[in-house]
Tab-separated table of C-alpha atoms in Angstrom:
chain	number	residue	atom	x	y	z
A	1	ALA	CA	0.000	0.000	0.000
A	2	PHE	CA	1.083	3.544	-0.523
A	3	PRO	CA	2.134	5.240	2.740
A	4	ASP	CA	-0.757	7.726	2.566
A	5	ALA	CA	-3.510	5.102	2.155
A	6	LYS	CA	-4.040	4.066	5.762
A	7	PRO	CA	-3.797	7.614	7.200
A	8	PHE	CA	-6.275	8.794	4.557
A	9	LEU	CA	-8.725	6.014	5.421
A	10	LYS	CA	-8.361	6.744	9.142
A	11	TRP	CA	-8.993	10.445	8.434
A	12	ALA	CA	-12.136	9.526	6.507
A	13	ARG	CA	-13.354	7.132	9.216
A	14	ARG	CA	-12.973	9.837	11.906
A	15	ARG	CA	-15.271	12.005	9.785
A	16	ASN	CA	-17.839	9.212	9.401
A	17	LEU	CA	-17.149	8.968	5.681
A	18	VAL	CA	-17.906	5.681	3.998
A	19	CYS	CA	-14.929	4.269	2.107
A	20	GLY	CA	-14.727	1.311	-0.179
A	21	VAL	CA	-12.948	-0.230	-3.101
A	22	LEU	CA	-14.273	-0.420	-6.645
A	23	SER	CA	-11.884	-2.409	-8.797
A	24	ASN	CA	-11.730	-4.227	-12.085
A	25	ALA	CA	-9.189	-6.503	-10.376
A	26	ASP	CA	-10.015	-10.037	-9.359
A	27	GLU	CA	-11.889	-10.437	-6.056
A	28	ARG	CA	-8.815	-12.225	-4.664
A	29	TYR	CA	-7.464	-8.685	-4.278
A	30	GLY	CA	-9.969	-8.242	-1.460
A	31	ASP	CA	-9.431	-11.696	0.005
A	32	SER	CA	-5.655	-11.645	0.203
A	33	ILE	CA	-3.971	-8.393	-0.808
A	34	LEU	CA	-6.018	-5.876	1.195
A	35	PRO	CA	-5.767	-7.914	4.438
A	36	MET	CA	-2.023	-8.327	3.879
A	37	LEU	CA	-1.716	-4.543	3.552
A	38	GLY	CA	-3.815	-3.961	6.674
A	39	LEU	CA	-6.409	-1.863	4.844
A	40	GLU	CA	-9.525	-4.022	5.087
A	41	GLU	CA	-10.295	-2.791	8.614
A	42	GLU	CA	-10.579	0.769	7.331
A	43	LEU	CA	-12.929	-0.074	4.448
A	44	ASN	CA	-16.701	-0.389	4.641
A	45	PHE	CA	-17.248	-2.288	1.400
A	46	LEU	CA	-15.498	-3.939	-1.533
A	47	CYS	CA	-16.865	-4.107	-5.085
A	48	PHE	CA	-15.137	-6.169	-7.751
A	49	SER	CA	-16.209	-6.102	-11.370
A	50	LYS	CA	-16.180	-9.894	-11.736
A	51	GLU	CA	-18.682	-10.233	-8.897
A	52	LEU	CA	-20.786	-7.321	-10.188
A	53	GLY	CA	-20.818	-8.578	-13.772
A	54	VAL	CA	-19.727	-5.239	-15.239
A	55	GLU	CA	-16.447	-3.281	-15.389
A	56	LYS	CA	-15.406	0.344	-15.149
A	57	PRO	CA	-16.061	2.646	-16.988
A	58	ASN	CA	-19.606	1.254	-17.448
A	59	VAL	CA	-21.981	3.425	-15.394
A	60	ASN	CA	-23.719	0.308	-14.090
A	61	VAL	CA	-20.647	-0.680	-12.054
A	62	PHE	CA	-20.711	2.738	-10.410
A	63	GLU	CA	-24.444	2.419	-9.687
A	64	LYS	CA	-23.920	-1.004	-8.102
A	65	THR	CA	-21.106	0.449	-6.023
A	66	ARG	CA	-23.321	3.371	-4.981
A	67	LYS	CA	-25.858	0.841	-3.721
A	68	ALA	CA	-23.160	-1.003	-1.761
A	69	ALA	CA	-22.018	2.268	-0.178
A	70	GLU	CA	-25.592	3.293	0.532
A	71	LEU	CA	-25.928	0.438	3.018
A	72	TRP	CA	-23.288	2.192	5.111
A	73	THR	CA	-24.322	5.814	4.833
A	74	THR	CA	-25.846	7.716	7.677
A	75	ALA	CA	-29.430	8.841	7.400
A	76	ARG	CA	-29.556	12.588	7.047
A	77	ALA	CA	-32.311	13.111	9.554
A	78	GLU	CA	-32.155	10.047	11.785
A	79	GLY	CA	-28.423	9.527	12.162
A	80	LYS	CA	-28.777	5.757	11.631
A	81	TRP	CA	-26.331	3.451	9.888
A	82	GLY	CA	-27.268	0.608	7.617
A	83	PRO	CA	-30.214	-0.299	5.427
A	84	HIS	CA	-32.542	2.306	6.964
A	85	ALA	CA	-30.287	5.202	5.979
A	86	ALA	CA	-31.364	7.916	3.578
A	87	PRO	CA	-30.615	7.344	-0.105
A	88	LEU	CA	-27.054	8.066	-1.159
A	89	LEU	CA	-27.034	10.348	-4.166
A	90	PRO	CA	-24.366	9.987	-6.864
A	91	SER	CA	-23.505	13.668	-6.352
A	92	GLU	CA	-22.507	12.839	-2.752
A	93	ILE	CA	-19.783	10.426	-3.838
A	94	LEU	CA	-16.125	11.131	-4.552
A	95	HIS	CA	-14.393	8.486	-6.655
A	96	ILE	CA	-10.599	8.506	-6.512
A	97	GLY	CA	-8.864	6.629	-9.293
A	98	ASN	CA	-5.829	6.435	-11.535
A	99	ASP	CA	-7.264	5.951	-15.032
A	100	PHE	CA	-8.834	8.783	-17.013
A	101	GLU	CA	-11.394	6.720	-18.949
A	102	LYS	CA	-12.205	4.020	-16.392
A	103	ASP	CA	-12.184	6.156	-13.271
A	104	PHE	CA	-12.711	9.809	-14.145
A	105	ILE	CA	-15.022	9.559	-17.166
A	106	GLY	CA	-16.849	6.516	-15.782
A	107	ALA	CA	-17.476	8.158	-12.406
A	108	ARG	CA	-18.507	11.488	-13.908
A	109	ASN	CA	-20.912	9.760	-16.312
A	110	ALA	CA	-22.476	8.095	-13.253
A	111	GLY	CA	-22.911	11.510	-11.577
A	112	PHE	CA	-20.059	11.109	-9.077
A	113	HIS	CA	-17.352	13.622	-8.280
A	114	ALA	CA	-13.993	12.260	-9.387
A	115	VAL	CA	-10.296	12.975	-9.011
A	116	LEU	CA	-7.245	11.136	-10.283
A	117	LEU	CA	-3.954	10.204	-8.676
A	118	ASP	CA	-0.763	10.381	-10.747
A	119	ARG	CA	1.535	8.570	-8.351
A	120	PHE	CA	4.062	7.372	-10.924
A	121	ASP	CA	4.620	10.530	-12.970
A	122	GLU	CA	3.808	8.695	-16.196
A	123	GLU	CA	4.967	10.691	-19.213
A	124	GLY	CA	2.268	13.201	-20.065
A	125	ASP	CA	-0.621	11.445	-18.273
A	126	ALA	CA	-1.316	14.186	-15.755
A	127	GLU	CA	-1.229	16.908	-18.397
A	128	ARG	CA	-3.686	15.013	-20.628
A	129	TRP	CA	-5.974	14.301	-17.677
A	130	ILE	CA	-5.956	17.951	-16.610
A	131	GLU	CA	-6.694	19.025	-20.188
A	132	GLY	CA	-9.635	16.616	-20.068
A	133	GLY	CA	-10.994	18.371	-16.958
A	134	ALA	CA	-9.780	16.032	-14.223
A	135	PRO	CA	-8.374	17.295	-10.939
A	136	VAL	CA	-5.044	15.428	-10.629
A	137	PHE	CA	-2.991	14.880	-7.475
A	138	LYS	CA	0.209	13.112	-6.461
A	139	ASP	CA	-1.215	11.564	-3.290
A	140	LEU	CA	-4.216	11.348	-1.000
A	141	ILE	CA	-2.963	14.149	1.245
A	142	ASP	CA	-3.253	16.460	-1.765
A	143	VAL	CA	-6.845	15.230	-2.200
A	144	VAL	CA	-7.674	16.151	1.416
A	145	GLU	CA	-6.188	19.620	0.913
A	146	PHE	CA	-8.147	20.034	-2.348
A	147	LEU	CA	-11.398	19.112	-0.618
A	148	ALA	CA	-10.696	21.612	2.147
A	149	ARG	CA	-9.882	24.401	-0.337
A	150	LYS	CA	-13.037	23.694	-2.346
A	151	GLY	CA	-15.187	23.631	0.784
A	152	PHE	CA	-16.624	20.183	0.101
A	153	GLN	CA	-19.112	19.143	2.755
A	154	LEU	CA	-18.205	15.581	3.720
A	155	GLY	CA	-19.808	13.330	6.285
């Protein structure tokens, strides 16, 4: 795991934000890799395309993920967790990814907010993504700072 992953997830948990994984990777990623990295305790849900029957950037995978997250959201009026919570709107979701088409375009087409991480400084990727309208960051700490600057209401 990247060194900022666990602190970011802990930050989100302290703010009662629901965090999960949406991946086109095999579900074994959730069974073996996430526990090995010590991240599964910080995540509320895991969604893998093979199990969902659809892959990113298809909007249906984002809708199925929204439904998985919705089980964990707090009700706006009642403050309850779980299946009795208020509906989670796509516009209340931030998707963080690393692929312009699969993550940014897919999430935006589903009505989500989206940002991209350019952790590896791939030649020209960040510039192309920015030209395409994506907010691009080097790490999750930059994402937190961006959210604070933009005044996003989270939790």
